[in-house]
mmCIF file of N, CA and C in Angstrom:
data_model
loop_
_atom_site.group_PDB
_atom_site.id
_atom_site.type_symbol
_atom_site.label_atom_id
_atom_site.label_comp_id
_atom_site.label_asym_id
_atom_site.label_seq_id
_atom_site.Cartn_x
_atom_site.Cartn_y
_atom_site.Cartn_z
ATOM 1 N N ILE K 19 107.890 -50.754 -32.719
ATOM 2 C CA ILE K 19 106.882 -51.258 -31.778
ATOM 3 C C ILE K 19 107.386 -52.662 -31.266
ATOM 4 N N VAL K 20 106.636 -53.178 -30.293
ATOM 5 C CA VAL K 20 107.014 -54.457 -29.644
ATOM 6 C C VAL K 20 106.972 -55.627 -30.666
ATOM 7 N N LEU K 21 106.025 -55.544 -31.592
ATOM 8 C CA LEU K 21 105.872 -56.614 -32.571
ATOM 9 C C LEU K 21 107.136 -56.723 -33.428
ATOM 10 N N ASP K 22 107.788 -55.618 -33.761
ATOM 11 C CA ASP K 22 108.992 -55.573 -34.481
ATOM 12 C C ASP K 22 110.159 -56.275 -33.644
ATOM 13 N N LYS K 23 110.217 -55.915 -32.407
ATOM 14 C CA LYS K 23 111.248 -56.403 -31.505
ATOM 15 C C LYS K 23 111.262 -57.954 -31.459
ATOM 16 N N TYR K 24 110.081 -58.546 -31.455
ATOM 17 C CA TYR K 24 109.968 -59.958 -31.301
ATOM 18 C C TYR K 24 109.685 -60.710 -32.632
ATOM 19 N N GLY K 25 109.704 -59.976 -33.727
ATOM 20 C CA GLY K 25 109.512 -60.567 -35.070
ATOM 21 C C GLY K 25 108.063 -61.100 -35.258
ATOM 22 N N LEU K 26 107.115 -60.404 -34.700
ATOM 23 C CA LEU K 26 105.695 -60.844 -34.818
ATOM 24 C C LEU K 26 104.841 -59.985 -35.762
ATOM 25 N N LYS K 27 105.470 -59.009 -36.279
ATOM 26 C CA LYS K 27 104.725 -58.002 -37.166
ATOM 27 C C LYS K 27 103.937 -58.719 -38.217
ATOM 28 N N ASP K 28 104.499 -59.712 -38.937
ATOM 29 C CA ASP K 28 103.885 -60.353 -40.027
ATOM 30 C C ASP K 28 103.154 -61.636 -39.564
ATOM 31 N N ARG K 29 103.074 -61.924 -38.301
ATOM 32 C CA ARG K 29 102.433 -63.135 -37.730
ATOM 33 C C ARG K 29 101.166 -62.764 -36.946
ATOM 34 N N LEU K 30 100.920 -61.583 -36.766
ATOM 35 C CA LEU K 30 99.701 -61.143 -35.980
ATOM 36 C C LEU K 30 98.459 -61.448 -36.674
ATOM 37 N N ILE K 31 97.545 -62.267 -36.099
ATOM 38 C CA ILE K 31 96.291 -62.635 -36.692
ATOM 39 C C ILE K 31 95.195 -61.861 -35.957
ATOM 40 N N ALA K 32 95.192 -61.860 -34.656
ATOM 41 C CA ALA K 32 94.081 -61.261 -33.928
ATOM 42 C C ALA K 32 94.525 -60.899 -32.521
ATOM 43 N N ILE K 33 93.811 -59.981 -31.895
ATOM 44 C CA ILE K 33 94.047 -59.576 -30.551
ATOM 45 C C ILE K 33 92.741 -59.635 -29.824
ATOM 46 N N THR K 34 92.736 -60.265 -28.613
ATOM 47 C CA THR K 34 91.581 -60.325 -27.808
ATOM 48 C C THR K 34 91.512 -59.103 -26.898
ATOM 49 N N THR K 35 90.420 -58.401 -26.896
ATOM 50 C CA THR K 35 90.250 -57.197 -26.099
ATOM 51 C C THR K 35 88.937 -57.268 -25.289
ATOM 52 N N ASP K 36 88.855 -56.356 -24.329
ATOM 53 C CA ASP K 36 87.546 -56.195 -23.669
ATOM 54 C C ASP K 36 86.690 -55.240 -24.575
ATOM 55 N N ASN K 37 85.599 -54.685 -24.011
ATOM 56 C CA ASN K 37 84.773 -53.855 -24.782
ATOM 57 C C ASN K 37 85.041 -52.351 -24.674
ATOM 58 N N ALA K 38 86.116 -51.996 -24.067
ATOM 59 C CA ALA K 38 86.369 -50.578 -23.845
ATOM 60 C C ALA K 38 86.655 -49.897 -25.240
ATOM 61 N N SER K 39 86.111 -48.694 -25.391
ATOM 62 C CA SER K 39 86.205 -47.997 -26.601
ATOM 63 C C SER K 39 87.714 -47.614 -26.962
ATOM 64 N N ASN K 40 88.523 -47.477 -25.954
ATOM 65 C CA ASN K 40 89.915 -47.138 -26.296
ATOM 66 C C ASN K 40 90.659 -48.290 -26.946
ATOM 67 N N ASN K 41 90.095 -49.457 -26.845
ATOM 68 C CA ASN K 41 90.722 -50.603 -27.583
ATOM 69 C C ASN K 41 90.417 -50.477 -29.071
ATOM 70 N N ASP K 42 89.250 -49.940 -29.411
ATOM 71 C CA ASP K 42 88.907 -49.679 -30.814
ATOM 72 C C ASP K 42 89.918 -48.677 -31.455
ATOM 73 N N THR K 43 90.214 -47.661 -30.727
ATOM 74 C CA THR K 43 91.221 -46.680 -31.129
ATOM 75 C C THR K 43 92.585 -47.334 -31.286
ATOM 76 N N MET K 44 92.979 -48.146 -30.325
ATOM 77 C CA MET K 44 94.274 -48.816 -30.340
ATOM 78 C C MET K 44 94.327 -49.738 -31.548
ATOM 79 N N MET K 45 93.267 -50.547 -31.829
ATOM 80 C CA MET K 45 93.304 -51.418 -32.951
ATOM 81 C C MET K 45 93.405 -50.700 -34.293
ATOM 82 N N THR K 46 92.680 -49.528 -34.458
ATOM 83 C CA THR K 46 92.781 -48.815 -35.646
ATOM 84 C C THR K 46 94.180 -48.245 -35.862
ATOM 85 N N GLN K 47 94.838 -47.747 -34.785
ATOM 86 C CA GLN K 47 96.129 -47.258 -34.881
ATOM 87 C C GLN K 47 97.147 -48.346 -35.233
ATOM 88 N N LEU K 48 96.919 -49.471 -34.626
ATOM 89 C CA LEU K 48 97.795 -50.645 -34.899
ATOM 90 C C LEU K 48 97.651 -51.045 -36.320
ATOM 91 N N GLU K 49 96.406 -51.101 -36.837
ATOM 92 C CA GLU K 49 96.204 -51.491 -38.291
ATOM 93 C C GLU K 49 96.912 -50.501 -39.172
ATOM 94 N N ASN K 50 96.791 -49.230 -38.901
ATOM 95 C CA ASN K 50 97.549 -48.178 -39.731
ATOM 96 C C ASN K 50 98.967 -48.412 -39.705
ATOM 97 N N LYS K 51 99.525 -48.587 -38.517
ATOM 98 C CA LYS K 51 100.990 -48.842 -38.351
ATOM 99 C C LYS K 51 101.452 -50.055 -39.105
ATOM 100 N N LEU K 52 100.705 -51.160 -38.942
ATOM 101 C CA LEU K 52 101.140 -52.399 -39.619
ATOM 102 C C LEU K 52 100.976 -52.348 -41.113
ATOM 103 N N ASN K 53 99.903 -51.777 -41.568
ATOM 104 C CA ASN K 53 99.652 -51.696 -43.025
ATOM 105 C C ASN K 53 100.601 -50.719 -43.720
ATOM 106 N N SER K 54 101.183 -49.845 -43.038
ATOM 107 C CA SER K 54 102.297 -48.980 -43.566
ATOM 108 C C SER K 54 103.486 -49.757 -43.922
ATOM 109 N N VAL K 55 103.599 -50.936 -43.411
ATOM 110 C CA VAL K 55 104.733 -51.788 -43.722
ATOM 111 C C VAL K 55 104.288 -53.190 -44.304
ATOM 112 N N SER K 56 103.190 -53.148 -44.962
ATOM 113 C CA SER K 56 102.592 -54.241 -45.742
ATOM 114 C C SER K 56 102.133 -55.375 -44.972
ATOM 115 N N SER K 57 101.595 -55.242 -43.782
ATOM 116 C CA SER K 57 100.998 -56.299 -43.041
ATOM 117 C C SER K 57 99.595 -56.569 -43.564
ATOM 118 N N LEU K 58 99.001 -57.756 -43.315
ATOM 119 C CA LEU K 58 97.663 -58.083 -43.783
ATOM 120 C C LEU K 58 96.608 -57.902 -42.623
ATOM 121 N N PHE K 59 97.068 -57.350 -41.489
ATOM 122 C CA PHE K 59 96.175 -57.249 -40.357
ATOM 123 C C PHE K 59 95.061 -56.227 -40.606
ATOM 124 N N GLN K 60 93.842 -56.725 -40.292
ATOM 125 C CA GLN K 60 92.697 -55.875 -40.461
ATOM 126 C C GLN K 60 91.830 -55.912 -39.190
ATOM 127 N N VAL K 61 91.340 -54.711 -38.700
ATOM 128 C CA VAL K 61 90.590 -54.654 -37.519
ATOM 129 C C VAL K 61 89.307 -55.469 -37.597
ATOM 130 N N GLU K 62 88.610 -55.479 -38.779
ATOM 131 C CA GLU K 62 87.344 -56.121 -38.905
ATOM 132 C C GLU K 62 87.361 -57.604 -38.484
ATOM 133 N N TRP K 63 88.447 -58.281 -38.774
ATOM 134 C CA TRP K 63 88.531 -59.702 -38.310
ATOM 135 C C TRP K 63 89.647 -59.933 -37.262
ATOM 136 N N GLY K 64 90.421 -58.891 -37.004
ATOM 137 C CA GLY K 64 91.557 -59.020 -36.063
ATOM 138 C C GLY K 64 91.270 -58.670 -34.606
ATOM 139 N N GLN K 65 90.122 -58.105 -34.340
ATOM 140 C CA GLN K 65 89.783 -57.748 -32.962
ATOM 141 C C GLN K 65 88.727 -58.731 -32.441
ATOM 142 N N VAL K 66 89.138 -59.552 -31.485
ATOM 143 C CA VAL K 66 88.192 -60.510 -30.927
ATOM 144 C C VAL K 66 87.790 -60.029 -29.532
ATOM 145 N N ARG K 67 86.546 -59.814 -29.399
ATOM 146 C CA ARG K 67 86.008 -59.317 -28.077
ATOM 147 C C ARG K 67 85.952 -60.554 -27.086
ATOM 148 N N CYS K 68 86.418 -60.309 -25.906
ATOM 149 C CA CYS K 68 86.473 -61.328 -24.976
ATOM 150 C C CYS K 68 85.101 -61.673 -24.468
ATOM 151 N N LEU K 69 84.706 -63.012 -24.772
ATOM 152 C CA LEU K 69 83.360 -63.401 -24.293
ATOM 153 C C LEU K 69 83.223 -63.467 -22.825
ATOM 154 N N ALA K 70 84.254 -63.916 -22.180
ATOM 155 C CA ALA K 70 84.233 -63.920 -20.668
ATOM 156 C C ALA K 70 83.962 -62.582 -20.101
ATOM 157 N N HIS K 71 84.618 -61.573 -20.656
ATOM 158 C CA HIS K 71 84.433 -60.194 -20.168
ATOM 159 C C HIS K 71 82.989 -59.783 -20.372
ATOM 160 N N ALA K 72 82.447 -60.097 -21.510
ATOM 161 C CA ALA K 72 80.988 -59.718 -21.838
ATOM 162 C C ALA K 72 80.078 -60.414 -20.872
ATOM 163 N N ILE K 73 80.330 -61.680 -20.625
ATOM 164 C CA ILE K 73 79.472 -62.454 -19.718
ATOM 165 C C ILE K 73 79.584 -61.876 -18.301
ATOM 166 N N ASN K 74 80.790 -61.565 -17.853
ATOM 167 C CA ASN K 74 81.015 -60.908 -16.580
ATOM 168 C C ASN K 74 80.156 -59.627 -16.403
ATOM 169 N N LEU K 75 80.217 -58.779 -17.386
ATOM 170 C CA LEU K 75 79.483 -57.550 -17.360
ATOM 171 C C LEU K 75 77.997 -57.801 -17.301
ATOM 172 N N THR K 76 77.500 -58.745 -18.040
ATOM 173 C CA THR K 76 76.059 -59.122 -18.017
ATOM 174 C C THR K 76 75.632 -59.623 -16.675
ATOM 175 N N VAL K 77 76.418 -60.525 -16.099
ATOM 176 C CA VAL K 77 76.078 -61.100 -14.781
ATOM 177 C C VAL K 77 76.095 -60.013 -13.755
ATOM 178 N N LYS K 78 77.099 -59.121 -13.752
ATOM 179 C CA LYS K 78 77.143 -58.015 -12.781
ATOM 180 C C LYS K 78 75.918 -57.194 -12.872
ATOM 181 N N GLN K 79 75.492 -56.825 -14.059
ATOM 182 C CA GLN K 79 74.279 -56.038 -14.222
ATOM 183 C C GLN K 79 73.030 -56.742 -13.765
ATOM 184 N N PHE K 80 72.958 -58.020 -14.039
ATOM 185 C CA PHE K 80 71.853 -58.877 -13.577
ATOM 186 C C PHE K 80 71.638 -58.817 -12.086
ATOM 187 N N PHE K 81 72.793 -59.100 -11.413
ATOM 188 C CA PHE K 81 72.731 -59.070 -9.933
ATOM 189 C C PHE K 81 72.466 -57.690 -9.323
ATOM 190 N N LYS K 82 73.029 -56.688 -10.010
ATOM 191 C CA LYS K 82 72.756 -55.337 -9.589
ATOM 192 C C LYS K 82 71.210 -55.020 -9.644
ATOM 193 N N ASN K 83 70.689 -55.385 -10.743
ATOM 194 C CA ASN K 83 69.186 -55.175 -10.987
ATOM 195 C C ASN K 83 68.447 -56.068 -10.028
ATOM 196 N N LEU K 84 68.806 -57.259 -9.796
ATOM 197 C CA LEU K 84 68.133 -58.151 -8.924
ATOM 198 C C LEU K 84 68.091 -57.600 -7.492
ATOM 199 N N PHE K 85 69.287 -57.213 -6.992
ATOM 200 C CA PHE K 85 69.247 -56.708 -5.593
ATOM 201 C C PHE K 85 68.622 -55.335 -5.448
ATOM 202 N N HIS K 86 68.706 -54.542 -6.532
ATOM 203 C CA HIS K 86 68.099 -53.244 -6.527
ATOM 204 C C HIS K 86 66.580 -53.422 -6.438
ATOM 205 N N SER K 87 66.041 -54.340 -7.229
ATOM 206 C CA SER K 87 64.546 -54.560 -7.217
ATOM 207 C C SER K 87 64.065 -55.104 -5.923
ATOM 208 N N ARG K 88 64.913 -55.860 -5.180
ATOM 209 C CA ARG K 88 64.489 -56.378 -3.895
ATOM 210 C C ARG K 88 64.470 -55.305 -2.827
ATOM 211 N N ASN K 89 65.244 -54.292 -2.911
ATOM 212 C CA ASN K 89 65.297 -53.215 -2.049
ATOM 213 C C ASN K 89 64.199 -52.201 -2.175
ATOM 214 N N ASP K 90 63.461 -52.307 -3.319
ATOM 215 C CA ASP K 90 62.343 -51.315 -3.551
ATOM 216 C C ASP K 90 61.117 -51.675 -2.798
#
């Protein structure tokens, strides 16, 4: 994997992701791969959800609801 190529396998602490469910799958697979070679990476504390992405989704929904209610 790319982490091997750049010597980062034992240095990975966390990965920032958006809220897409496929990222959960990727993180679990990554944890399994890294733990098979004695890494300490764990999904529970190693996956950081991007706050900016969550705020963006919230604001988009807010404006969608605001303009939708004005059109009623």
